[in-house]
Coordinates of C-alpha atoms in Angstrom, one line a residue:
M1423 CA -136.8 48.1 76.4
E1424 CA -136.1 51.5 75.0
P1425 CA -134.2 54.0 77.2
A1426 CA -137.2 56.3 77.4
D1427 CA -139.2 53.5 78.9
R1428 CA -136.7 52.8 81.7
T1429 CA -137.1 54.0 85.3
V1430 CA -134.1 55.3 87.2
R1431 CA -134.2 54.6 91.0
L1432 CA -131.8 55.8 93.6
K1433 CA -129.9 53.3 95.7
P1434 CA -129.4 53.9 99.4
G1435 CA -126.2 55.7 98.7
G1436 CA -128.0 58.0 96.3
R1437 CA -130.8 58.8 98.7
R1438 CA -128.2 59.6 101.3
A1439 CA -126.5 61.9 98.9
Q1440 CA -129.7 63.7 98.2
E1441 CA -130.2 64.3 101.9
V1442 CA -126.7 65.7 102.2
W1443 CA -126.7 67.8 99.1
R1444 CA -130.2 69.3 99.0
P1445 CA -129.7 71.8 101.9
L1446 CA -126.1 72.6 101.0
A1447 CA -126.8 75.6 98.7
G1448 CA -129.0 77.2 101.3
D1449 CA -126.4 76.5 104.1
V1450 CA -123.6 78.1 102.1
E1451 CA -125.8 81.2 101.3
Q1452 CA -126.6 81.5 105.0
R1453 CA -122.8 81.4 105.8
W1454 CA -122.3 84.2 103.2
R1455 CA -125.0 86.2 104.9
E1456 CA -123.3 85.8 108.3
R1457 CA -119.9 86.7 106.7
F1458 CA -120.9 89.6 104.4
G1459 CA -124.3 90.7 105.8
D1460 CA -127.8 90.4 104.3
G1461 CA -127.6 93.6 102.3
P1462 CA -124.7 92.6 100.0
V1463 CA -126.0 89.1 99.5
D1464 CA -129.5 90.5 98.6
E1465 CA -127.9 92.9 96.2
L1466 CA -126.0 90.2 94.5
R1467 CA -129.0 87.9 94.3
Q1468 CA -131.1 90.7 92.7
A1469 CA -128.4 91.7 90.3
L1470 CA -127.9 88.1 89.2
S1471 CA -131.7 87.7 88.7
S1472 CA -131.5 90.4 86.0
V1473 CA -128.8 88.7 84.0
A1474 CA -129.1 84.9 84.7
D1475 CA -130.7 83.0 81.8
P1476 CA -133.5 80.8 83.1
A1477 CA -133.4 78.8 79.9
L1478 CA -130.0 77.4 80.9
P1479 CA -129.2 74.5 83.3
L1480 CA -128.8 75.3 87.0
F1481 CA -125.2 74.3 86.9
L1482 CA -121.9 74.8 84.9
P1483 CA -121.5 71.8 82.6
V1484 CA -118.9 69.1 82.9
L1485 CA -116.4 70.0 80.2
G1486 CA -115.2 67.4 77.7
Y1487 CA -111.8 66.9 76.2
A1488 CA -112.5 66.0 72.6
D1489 CA -114.1 69.4 71.7
G1490 CA -111.7 71.5 73.6
M1491 CA -113.8 72.0 76.7
R1492 CA -116.6 73.9 75.1
A1493 CA -119.8 74.6 76.9
D1494 CA -122.3 74.6 74.1
H1495 CA -123.3 71.0 74.5
V1496 CA -125.8 72.2 77.1
R1497 CA -128.0 74.0 74.5
G1498 CA -131.4 72.5 74.5
V1499 CA -131.1 71.2 78.0
P1500 CA -134.3 72.4 79.8
G1501 CA -133.7 75.1 82.3
A1502 CA -135.7 76.3 85.3
A1503 CA -136.1 79.4 87.5
A1504 CA -133.1 79.5 89.7
E1505 CA -133.6 79.8 93.5
D1506 CA -130.2 79.0 94.8
L1507 CA -127.5 81.7 94.7
A1508 CA -125.1 79.2 93.2
A1509 CA -127.6 78.4 90.3
L1510 CA -128.0 82.2 89.6
L1511 CA -124.2 82.5 89.4
S1512 CA -123.9 79.5 87.1
Q1513 CA -126.7 80.7 84.7
A1514 CA -125.1 84.1 84.4
L1515 CA -121.6 82.8 83.8
L1516 CA -122.9 80.2 81.4
A1517 CA -124.8 82.8 79.4
F1518 CA -121.6 84.8 79.0
T1519 CA -119.7 81.7 78.1
L1520 CA -122.0 80.6 75.3
E1521 CA -122.0 84.1 73.8
Y1522 CA -118.2 84.2 73.8
E1523 CA -117.9 80.7 72.3
E1524 CA -120.3 81.5 69.4
E1525 CA -117.5 83.7 68.1
S1526 CA -114.3 81.9 69.4
T1527 CA -112.5 78.9 67.9
L1528 CA -111.3 78.1 71.4
S1529 CA -113.4 77.6 74.5
L1530 CA -113.5 80.3 77.2
A1531 CA -112.1 77.8 79.7
I1532 CA -109.0 77.0 77.6
S1533 CA -108.5 80.6 76.5
A1534 CA -108.7 82.2 79.9
D1535 CA -106.9 79.5 81.9
V1536 CA -104.3 78.0 79.7
V1537 CA -103.7 80.0 76.5
C1538 CA -103.2 83.2 78.6
A1539 CA -100.6 81.4 80.7
L1540 CA -98.5 80.4 77.7
S1541 CA -95.9 82.4 75.7
A1542 CA -93.9 82.1 72.4
E1543 CA -90.8 81.5 74.5
G1544 CA -92.3 78.5 76.2
V1545 CA -93.5 77.8 79.8
P1546 CA -92.4 74.7 81.7
L1547 CA -95.2 72.2 81.7
R1548 CA -94.8 71.6 85.4
D1549 CA -95.4 75.3 86.1
L1550 CA -98.7 75.5 84.3
P1551 CA -101.0 74.3 87.1
A1552 CA -99.7 77.1 89.4
R1553 CA -99.8 79.7 86.6
S1554 CA -103.3 78.7 85.5
G1555 CA -104.9 77.7 88.8
V1556 CA -106.2 74.4 87.3
S1557 CA -105.2 70.9 88.0
K1558 CA -102.4 68.9 86.4
E1559 CA -105.0 66.6 84.9
A1560 CA -106.8 69.5 83.3
I1561 CA -103.6 71.0 82.0
T1562 CA -102.7 67.6 80.4
A1563 CA -106.1 67.6 78.6
A1564 CA -105.9 71.2 77.5
V1565 CA -102.3 71.1 76.2
G1566 CA -103.1 67.9 74.3
F1567 CA -106.0 69.7 72.5
L1568 CA -103.9 72.7 71.8
Q1569 CA -101.2 70.5 70.3
R1570 CA -103.6 68.6 68.1
E1571 CA -105.1 71.9 66.8
G1572 CA -101.8 73.5 66.1
Y1573 CA -101.9 76.1 68.8
A1574 CA -99.0 74.8 70.8
V1575 CA -96.0 72.6 70.7
V1576 CA -94.3 70.6 73.5
E1577 CA -90.6 70.3 73.4
S1578 CA -87.6 69.6 75.6
D1579 CA -85.9 72.4 77.4
P1580 CA -82.2 72.4 76.3
A1581 CA -81.2 73.4 79.8
D1582 CA -82.5 70.5 81.8
G1583 CA -84.6 68.3 79.4
S1584 CA -87.9 69.2 81.1
K1585 CA -91.0 69.7 78.9
L1586 CA -91.8 73.2 77.6
V1587 CA -95.1 74.3 76.2
R1588 CA -94.9 77.0 73.6
L1589 CA -97.5 78.8 71.6
T1590 CA -96.9 78.5 67.9
A1591 CA -96.1 81.7 66.1
Q1592 CA -99.4 81.7 64.1
R1593 CA -101.4 81.1 67.2
L1594 CA -100.1 83.9 69.4
A1595 CA -103.0 85.9 68.1
A1596 CA -105.3 83.6 70.2
Q1597 CA -104.2 85.5 73.3
A1598 CA -105.1 88.9 71.9
Q1599 CA -108.3 87.5 70.4
H1600 CA -109.4 86.3 73.8
V1601 CA -109.0 89.7 75.4
R1602 CA -110.8 91.5 72.5
L1603 CA -113.7 89.0 72.4
A1604 CA -114.2 89.0 76.2
K1605 CA -114.3 92.8 76.2
A1606 CA -116.6 92.8 73.2
V1607 CA -119.1 90.5 75.0
E1608 CA -118.8 92.6 78.1
R1609 CA -119.6 95.8 76.1
R1610 CA -122.7 94.1 74.6
W1611 CA -123.9 93.0 78.0
R1612 CA -123.3 96.5 79.4
K1613 CA -125.3 98.0 76.5
R1614 CA -128.1 95.5 76.7
L1615 CA -128.4 95.4 80.5
G1616 CA -127.6 99.0 81.3
G1617 CA -127.6 99.7 85.0
D1618 CA -128.2 96.1 85.8
F1619 CA -124.7 95.2 84.5
D1620 CA -123.1 97.9 86.6
R1621 CA -125.1 96.8 89.6
L1622 CA -123.8 93.2 89.1
T1623 CA -120.2 94.2 89.0
R1624 CA -120.6 96.3 92.1
A1625 CA -122.3 93.4 93.9
L1626 CA -119.7 90.8 93.3
F1627 CA -117.5 90.1 96.3
S1628 CA -113.7 90.3 96.2
G1629 CA -111.7 87.1 95.9
R1630 CA -110.0 87.6 99.3
Q1631 CA -113.4 87.8 101.0
L1632 CA -114.6 84.6 99.3
A1633 CA -111.4 82.7 100.1
V1634 CA -112.4 82.6 103.7
G1635 CA -114.8 79.8 102.8
L1636 CA -112.0 77.8 101.2
T1637 CA -110.1 77.3 104.5
P1638 CA -110.0 73.5 104.9
Y1639 CA -111.1 71.6 108.0
P1640 CA -108.0 70.4 109.9
D1641 CA -108.9 66.7 109.4
G1642 CA -110.1 67.2 105.8
W1643 CA -108.3 65.8 102.8
R1644 CA -107.5 69.3 101.5
A1645 CA -105.5 69.9 104.6
A1646 CA -103.6 66.7 104.3
R1647 CA -100.2 66.3 102.6
N1648 CA -101.3 65.7 99.1
P1649 CA -100.6 67.4 95.7
Y1650 CA -103.4 70.0 96.3
R1651 CA -102.4 71.2 99.7
A1652 CA -99.9 73.7 98.2
R1653 CA -102.6 75.0 95.8
T1654 CA -105.1 75.5 98.7
Q1655 CA -102.5 77.4 100.6
A1656 CA -101.7 79.6 97.6
V1657 CA -105.4 80.4 97.1
L1658 CA -105.8 81.4 100.7
A1659 CA -102.7 83.6 100.5
D1660 CA -103.6 85.3 97.2
P1661 CA -107.0 84.3 95.7
A1662 CA -106.9 86.7 92.7
S1663 CA -103.6 85.2 91.5
A1664 CA -104.0 81.5 92.5
L1665 CA -107.7 80.8 91.5
P1666 CA -108.4 79.9 87.8
R1667 CA -109.7 82.7 85.6
Y1668 CA -112.5 80.4 84.6
P1669 CA -114.0 77.5 86.6
M1670 CA -113.4 74.2 85.0
V1671 CA -115.7 71.4 86.0
L1672 CA -114.2 68.1 84.8
H1673 CA -115.3 64.5 85.1
R1674 CA -112.9 64.2 88.0
G1675 CA -115.0 66.7 90.0
G1676 CA -114.6 70.4 90.9
Y1677 CA -112.1 72.4 92.8
P1678 CA -109.3 71.6 93.4
D1679 CA -109.1 68.2 91.7
G1680 CA -111.0 69.0 88.5
S1681 CA -110.2 72.7 88.5

């Protein structure tokens, strides 16, 4: 039987997952309305509607390792009119990402989160999760790709033998390229969208306000003593510094494990 002729059916666990997940986006948006007020949320929704690309999926894609965590594998995936606020946010960010990656040899995820956290002098590998805001597993994958492509080297620190990650001399330009390209895409969006772009930037909430929703339940796994508890506490204390500059969605899941 050809794959196109097969039927996919949910098992009981899948049906239960549908019951749990389907109302979640609406529930979260209602919490935002209670936290920020109807006016700001309506403004954000209207601003996103003017920039979100309905031809794109309603989600940020799972990033792969082999191609350097690029997002362009979603091209050709049928899109739909977004109703959930989360889908509008995803479509807008994904549209920006695809435009950026058309001109960049590195993905926006690796450029913003990892390359910008490195230096020619070297950064301890163990410090990169805190410096980038992404997980140890994501750092391992990103650094491995940067090594293979000649952007970075991993060497021993003469002081204590720990691992240092250093950008190669010829690849330091990647940091400056990221800044230039991100600003160029932003300028094009501003020119193309006019007042809608300014409206969107005004409508976005501050990181500290949004971090209220990241406070873990006392009996939840994020509040337990595990490798991610310190990251959660850092985000609550200073979201702008502790959150990643670009959300990574990996096969391991989302924040904080995958990102």
